[in-house]
Amino acid sequence: MSEATTPKRRPGGRSARVREAVLRAALEQILERGYGGLSVVDVAKAAGVADTTVYRRWPTKAELAAAALGEMAAEENPLPDTGTLEGDLRVLLEQILELLRRPEVARIVRAAATFDSEDLDAETRFAYWRRRFTGSSEVVTRAIARGEVPEGTDGEALLEFLVAPAYLRLLLTGEPLDDALVEDSVRRTLAAFTPDRAA
């Protein structure tokens, strides 16, 4: 077959389009109905694929929900690059709070924190939380390269320290997710992980 007649692959291909359609349909259901109302059958129908296509990629409803929520977080919280760790942490936390202030998102995050399902093993239980921070530790990698934090600084630990108060307020105390929380959380994180500030 000549080059002129050889079919060319479209960027991303069918696999990427199917993934996008399924996760979009799942997210719409979750935001509208909550985790309990998520139906693989309905998701497959909305995405225009067979049930087996969904189950092949996401064997359980919990894994599908985690992937859909992780995709939303990645799309709506692009990784900041302000040139400083302080700036990056501030933007990152502001993005997170903006999402958490949305009632439908807050409801889903609360559900993600209390998943209780027979098909939900320990590994899957925390899939959403792992996905939520996937890639975000790049801001710490860049900070190490700039000399802002010591070599070997654990990026995931630093980010957990940063965001923990926000999720504590959302899930337990009900205190406001306000600008003061952003400033206080950034200040405490920098003090804990940058020796010069701590001194």
Coordinates of C-alpha atoms in Angstrom, one line a residue:
M1 CA 0.0 0.0 0.0
S2 CA 1.5 3.4 -1.0
E3 CA 2.0 6.3 1.4
A4 CA -0.8 8.1 -0.4
T5 CA -3.3 5.4 0.3
T6 CA -2.2 4.4 3.8
P7 CA -4.8 5.4 6.4
K8 CA -3.4 7.9 8.8
R9 CA -4.1 7.6 12.5
R10 CA -5.9 10.6 14.0
P11 CA -4.3 12.2 17.0
G12 CA -5.3 10.4 20.1
G13 CA -7.3 7.8 18.2
R14 CA -10.5 6.0 19.1
S15 CA -9.2 4.9 22.5
A16 CA -8.6 8.5 23.6
R17 CA -12.0 9.5 22.4
V18 CA -13.7 6.7 24.1
R19 CA -11.9 7.4 27.4
E20 CA -12.9 11.1 27.2
A21 CA -16.5 10.3 26.4
V22 CA -16.9 7.8 29.2
L23 CA -15.2 10.0 31.8
R24 CA -17.3 13.0 30.8
A25 CA -20.5 11.0 31.0
A26 CA -19.5 9.6 34.4
L27 CA -18.6 13.0 35.8
E28 CA -21.9 14.5 34.6
Q29 CA -23.7 11.7 36.4
I30 CA -21.7 12.0 39.6
L31 CA -22.2 15.7 39.8
E32 CA -25.9 15.4 39.1
R33 CA -26.8 12.2 41.1
G34 CA -23.9 11.7 43.5
Y35 CA -21.7 8.6 43.7
G36 CA -24.7 6.4 44.7
G37 CA -26.5 7.4 41.5
L38 CA -23.6 6.5 39.2
S39 CA -24.6 3.7 36.8
V40 CA -22.2 2.1 34.4
V41 CA -25.0 1.1 32.1
D42 CA -26.2 4.7 31.9
V43 CA -22.6 6.0 31.4
A44 CA -22.0 3.5 28.6
K45 CA -25.2 4.6 26.9
A46 CA -24.4 8.3 27.2
A47 CA -20.9 7.7 25.9
G48 CA -22.1 5.6 23.0
V49 CA -20.1 2.5 24.0
A50 CA -20.8 -1.0 25.2
D51 CA -20.9 -1.8 29.0
T52 CA -18.0 -4.1 28.5
T53 CA -15.9 -1.3 27.1
V54 CA -16.3 0.6 30.4
Y55 CA -15.7 -2.4 32.6
R56 CA -12.6 -3.4 30.7
R57 CA -11.0 0.0 31.6
W58 CA -12.6 0.5 35.0
P59 CA -13.6 -2.8 36.5
T60 CA -15.6 -1.2 39.4
K61 CA -17.8 1.8 39.8
A62 CA -15.5 3.2 42.4
E63 CA -12.5 3.1 39.9
L64 CA -14.7 4.8 37.3
A65 CA -15.7 7.5 39.7
A66 CA -12.1 8.1 40.9
A67 CA -10.9 8.4 37.3
A68 CA -13.7 10.9 36.4
L69 CA -13.1 13.1 39.4
G70 CA -9.4 13.0 38.9
E71 CA -9.9 14.1 35.3
M72 CA -12.0 17.0 36.5
A73 CA -9.4 18.0 39.0
A74 CA -6.6 17.9 36.3
E75 CA -8.6 19.9 33.8
E76 CA -9.8 22.6 36.2
N77 CA -6.6 22.9 38.2
P78 CA -3.8 23.3 35.7
L79 CA -0.4 23.1 37.3
P80 CA 0.8 26.6 38.1
D81 CA 4.3 27.9 37.3
T82 CA 4.7 31.3 38.8
G83 CA 8.5 31.1 39.2
T84 CA 8.5 30.7 43.0
L85 CA 7.3 27.9 45.3
E86 CA 5.3 30.4 47.4
G87 CA 3.4 31.6 44.3
D88 CA 2.8 28.1 43.0
L89 CA 1.5 26.9 46.3
R90 CA -0.8 29.8 46.6
V91 CA -2.3 29.4 43.1
L92 CA -2.6 25.6 43.6
L93 CA -4.5 26.0 46.9
E94 CA -6.7 28.7 45.5
Q95 CA -7.7 26.4 42.6
I96 CA -8.5 23.6 45.0
L97 CA -10.6 25.9 47.2
E98 CA -12.5 27.2 44.1
L99 CA -13.5 23.6 43.3
L100 CA -14.4 22.7 46.9
R101 CA -16.7 25.7 47.2
R102 CA -18.9 24.3 44.5
P103 CA -21.7 22.5 46.3
E104 CA -21.8 19.6 43.8
V105 CA -18.1 19.1 44.1
A106 CA -18.1 19.3 47.9
R107 CA -20.8 16.6 48.0
I108 CA -18.7 14.3 45.8
V109 CA -15.5 14.9 47.8
R110 CA -17.4 14.0 51.0
A111 CA -18.6 10.8 49.3
A112 CA -15.1 10.0 48.1
A113 CA -13.9 10.3 51.7
T114 CA -16.6 7.8 52.9
F115 CA -16.9 5.3 50.1
D116 CA -18.4 2.1 51.5
S117 CA -18.8 -0.6 48.9
E118 CA -18.2 -4.3 48.7
D119 CA -16.3 -3.8 45.4
L120 CA -14.1 -1.1 46.9
D121 CA -10.8 -2.6 48.2
A122 CA -8.3 -0.5 50.1
E123 CA -6.3 0.2 46.9
T124 CA -9.3 1.6 45.1
R125 CA -10.6 3.5 48.2
F126 CA -7.8 6.0 47.9
A127 CA -7.6 6.2 44.1
Y128 CA -9.4 9.5 43.9
W129 CA -7.1 11.1 46.5
R130 CA -3.9 9.8 44.7
R131 CA -5.2 11.0 41.4
R132 CA -6.1 14.4 42.9
F133 CA -2.4 15.2 43.5
T134 CA -0.9 13.3 40.6
G135 CA 1.6 15.6 38.9
S136 CA 1.2 18.4 41.4
S137 CA 4.5 17.5 43.1
E138 CA 6.2 19.0 40.0
V139 CA 6.0 22.4 41.7
V140 CA 8.2 21.0 44.4
T141 CA 10.6 19.4 41.9
R142 CA 11.0 22.9 40.3
A143 CA 11.5 24.4 43.8
I144 CA 14.3 22.0 44.5
A145 CA 16.0 22.9 41.2
R146 CA 15.8 26.6 42.2
G147 CA 17.2 25.9 45.6
E148 CA 14.1 26.9 47.5
V149 CA 13.8 23.6 49.3
P150 CA 16.4 21.0 50.1
E151 CA 17.3 18.1 47.8
G152 CA 15.1 15.1 48.7
T153 CA 12.1 17.1 49.8
D154 CA 9.1 14.9 49.6
G155 CA 6.7 16.7 47.2
E156 CA 3.7 14.6 48.1
A157 CA 4.2 15.2 51.8
L158 CA 4.6 18.9 51.2
L159 CA 1.4 19.1 49.3
E160 CA -0.5 17.0 51.8
F161 CA 0.7 19.5 54.5
L162 CA -0.6 22.4 52.3
V163 CA -4.1 21.1 51.5
A164 CA -4.9 19.1 54.7
P165 CA -6.5 22.1 56.5
A166 CA -8.8 22.7 53.6
Y167 CA -10.1 19.2 53.4
L168 CA -10.3 19.1 57.3
R169 CA -12.6 22.1 57.1
L170 CA -14.7 20.7 54.3
L171 CA -15.1 17.2 55.8
L172 CA -15.1 17.9 59.6
T173 CA -15.2 21.4 61.0
G174 CA -17.2 23.4 58.5
E175 CA -15.0 26.4 58.9
P176 CA -14.8 28.7 55.9
L177 CA -12.6 28.0 52.8
D178 CA -11.5 31.6 52.6
D179 CA -8.5 33.7 51.6
A180 CA -7.2 33.6 55.1
L181 CA -7.0 29.9 54.9
V182 CA -4.9 30.1 51.8
E183 CA -2.4 32.6 53.3
D184 CA -2.1 30.7 56.6
S185 CA -1.7 27.3 54.9
V186 CA 1.0 28.6 52.5
R187 CA 2.9 30.3 55.3
R188 CA 2.8 27.2 57.5
T189 CA 3.9 24.9 54.7
L190 CA 6.8 27.1 53.8
A191 CA 7.9 27.4 57.4
A192 CA 7.8 23.6 57.7
F193 CA 9.7 22.7 54.5
T194 CA 12.1 25.6 53.9
P195 CA 14.9 25.8 56.5
D196 CA 15.6 29.5 56.1
R197 CA 12.0 30.5 56.8
A198 CA 11.8 28.1 59.8
A199 CA 14.9 29.6 61.3

